[in-house]
Structures are given as C-alpha cells and as structure tokens.
CSV table of C-alpha atoms in Angstrom, one decimal:
chain,number,residue,atom,x,y,z
A,232,GLU,CA,0.0,0.0,0.0
A,233,GLU,CA,1.3,3.4,-1.0
A,234,ILE,CA,1.2,5.8,1.9
A,235,PHE,CA,2.4,8.9,0.1
A,236,ASN,CA,0.7,10.1,-3.1
A,237,ASP,CA,2.1,13.3,-4.7
A,238,LYS,CA,-1.4,14.3,-5.8
A,239,ASP,CA,-2.6,14.5,-2.2
A,240,THR,CA,-2.1,17.5,0.1
A,241,ASN,CA,0.6,16.8,2.7
A,242,TYR,CA,1.4,18.9,5.8
A,243,VAL,CA,5.1,19.2,6.7
A,244,ILE,CA,5.7,19.9,10.4
A,245,PRO,CA,9.2,21.0,11.6
A,246,MET,CA,10.4,19.7,14.9
A,247,ALA,CA,13.4,20.4,17.2
A,248,GLY,CA,14.6,18.8,20.4
A,249,ASN,CA,17.6,17.5,22.3
A,250,GLY,CA,19.5,14.3,22.0
A,251,LEU,CA,22.3,13.0,24.3
A,252,TRP,CA,25.1,15.3,23.0
A,253,GLY,CA,23.2,18.2,21.4
A,254,PRO,CA,20.3,19.2,19.2
A,255,VAL,CA,18.1,16.8,17.2
A,256,TRP,CA,15.6,17.9,14.7
A,257,GLY,CA,13.3,16.6,12.0
A,258,PHE,CA,10.2,17.0,9.8
A,259,ALA,CA,7.0,15.0,9.9
A,260,ALA,CA,4.8,14.8,6.9
A,261,LEU,CA,1.1,14.2,7.5
A,262,GLY,CA,-1.3,13.2,4.8
A,263,SER,CA,-4.4,15.0,3.7
A,264,ASP,CA,-6.4,13.6,6.6
A,265,GLN,CA,-4.1,15.7,8.9
A,266,ASN,CA,-3.6,12.6,11.0
A,267,THR,CA,-1.6,9.9,9.1
A,268,ILE,CA,2.2,10.2,9.1
A,269,THR,CA,3.3,9.8,5.5
A,270,GLY,CA,7.0,10.1,6.4
A,271,VAL,CA,9.5,11.6,8.8
A,272,VAL,CA,13.2,12.5,8.6
A,273,PHE,CA,15.5,13.2,11.6
A,274,ASP,CA,19.0,14.5,11.9
A,275,HIS,CA,21.4,15.6,14.7
A,276,LYS,CA,24.4,17.7,15.4
A,277,SER,CA,26.6,15.4,17.5
A,278,GLU,CA,25.0,12.1,18.5
A,279,THR,CA,27.2,9.0,18.8
A,280,PRO,CA,27.9,7.3,15.4
A,281,GLY,CA,26.4,3.8,15.3
A,282,LEU,CA,24.2,4.6,18.3
A,283,GLY,CA,22.0,7.7,18.6
A,284,ALA,CA,23.2,9.0,15.2
A,285,GLU,CA,21.1,6.2,13.7
A,286,ILE,CA,18.0,8.4,13.9
A,287,LYS,CA,19.0,9.9,10.5
A,288,TYR,CA,18.6,6.6,8.7
A,289,ALA,CA,15.5,5.1,7.1
A,290,SER,CA,15.9,2.0,9.3
A,291,TYR,CA,14.7,4.2,12.2
A,292,SER,CA,12.5,6.8,10.5
A,293,ASP,CA,10.6,4.5,8.3
A,294,GLN,CA,8.9,3.0,11.4
A,295,TYR,CA,6.8,6.2,11.7
A,296,ALA,CA,5.1,5.9,8.2
A,297,GLY,CA,1.4,5.1,8.6
A,298,GLU,CA,1.2,5.9,12.3
A,299,MET,CA,-1.7,8.1,13.4
A,300,ILE,CA,-1.2,11.1,15.6
A,301,SER,CA,-4.8,11.1,17.0
A,302,ASP,CA,-7.5,8.6,17.7
A,303,THR,CA,-10.9,8.4,16.1
A,304,THR,CA,-12.2,11.1,18.5
A,305,GLY,CA,-9.4,13.6,17.5
A,306,THR,CA,-7.5,13.1,20.8
A,307,PHE,CA,-3.7,13.2,20.5
A,308,GLN,CA,-1.9,9.9,20.7
A,309,PRO,CA,1.8,10.0,21.1
A,310,ILE,CA,4.1,7.6,19.3
A,311,ILE,CA,6.1,5.9,22.1
A,312,VAL,CA,9.7,4.7,21.6
A,313,VAL,CA,10.0,1.2,23.1
A,314,LYS,CA,13.0,-1.1,24.0
A,315,ASP,CA,11.2,-4.4,24.0
A,316,GLY,CA,10.9,-4.9,20.3
A,317,SER,CA,7.1,-4.4,20.2
A,318,GLY,CA,7.3,-1.3,18.0
A,319,SER,CA,6.7,-3.0,14.6
A,320,GLY,CA,3.4,-2.5,12.9
A,321,LEU,CA,0.9,0.4,13.3
A,322,ASN,CA,0.5,0.6,17.1
A,323,SER,CA,1.6,4.1,18.2
A,324,LYS,CA,5.0,2.6,19.0
A,325,VAL,CA,8.4,2.5,17.3
A,326,ASP,CA,11.5,0.5,18.3
A,327,GLY,CA,14.2,2.6,19.9
A,328,ILE,CA,17.9,2.3,18.9
A,329,THR,CA,19.9,-0.1,20.9
A,330,GLY,CA,22.5,1.8,22.8
A,331,GLY,CA,20.9,5.1,21.8
A,332,THR,CA,18.2,5.3,24.5
A,333,ILE,CA,18.6,8.9,25.4
A,334,THR,CA,18.6,10.0,21.8
A,335,SER,CA,15.6,7.9,21.1
A,336,LYS,CA,13.7,9.3,24.1
A,337,GLY,CA,14.8,12.8,22.9
A,338,VAL,CA,13.1,12.1,19.6
A,339,GLU,CA,10.0,10.8,21.4
A,340,GLU,CA,9.8,14.0,23.5
A,341,MET,CA,10.3,16.2,20.4
A,342,THR,CA,7.6,14.4,18.3
A,343,THR,CA,5.2,14.3,21.3
A,344,ARG,CA,5.6,18.0,22.2
A,345,THR,CA,5.3,19.2,18.6
A,346,LEU,CA,2.7,16.9,17.1
A,347,GLU,CA,0.3,17.4,20.0
A,348,VAL,CA,0.2,21.2,19.2
A,349,TYR,CA,-0.7,20.3,15.6
A,350,VAL,CA,-3.5,17.9,16.6
A,351,ASN,CA,-5.1,20.7,18.6
A,352,TYR,CA,-4.6,23.1,15.6
A,353,PHE,CA,-6.1,20.7,13.1
A,354,ASN,CA,-9.0,20.0,15.4
A,355,SER,CA,-9.7,23.8,15.6
A,356,LEU,CA,-9.9,24.0,11.8
A,357,ASN,CA,-12.4,21.1,11.4
C-alpha cells in the first residue's frame, strides 16, 4: 500500500529537540487527513555514530510511516519509543535504537511535544 501520493495534500511539520550530546531535529509529513504520518526525517548535530546517530537513517525513521497522531475522536496519541521490540506495525510505538536510548527518548519527546500542538490546531480547523 502506498502511503504517500504526490497528488494529495501533505502537511510538513518542523520539529526540534535534544539528544544526548546536542540538538536533534526533523520533519514529519502528514497526509491530507491531517492525521496519518506519511514520512519523517530526523537529523542531529553530535549524536554518537552507530548509536544515537542512527536516527537519521531510514531503518529508524521508516517506522513512523502510517502511524496516526490522533485517535478516532481527535484526541492526540503520542508515538512511544520502546525497547522491548514491540514497535513493529501500526500501534503508536516504534522500536528505539539499541545503545541510543537517550537520543531515542529525545526524539520521542520532540515528536510528542510538537505533534500534540498540531493535533489541537487541526482540530480547531475542522
């Protein structure tokens, strides 16, 4: 199933936060429903190579595609970073990076803080 269609409207949301050693940032794209994540990208200034620095690779960021940022009532639902391997699938969870826990949790905090604001904004429009 194709999540991103270039004929649809997408909303790109900038995000900024903190990792273990410095700033982390990214962009989340939401589909025309203002709820489904069609993709994310993350980057960092100084996270540890092979550990927290892995946030910039598709092996981490692709987990977010298809996740919803609100439930059927329009209530924000965060995407939690987990260490137990239960993050696969569409379940409001993604698998953290082994050895990069603080960076992973920094990304979780950043996405939660930012996307909650946009859920409230989109709800006010509809």
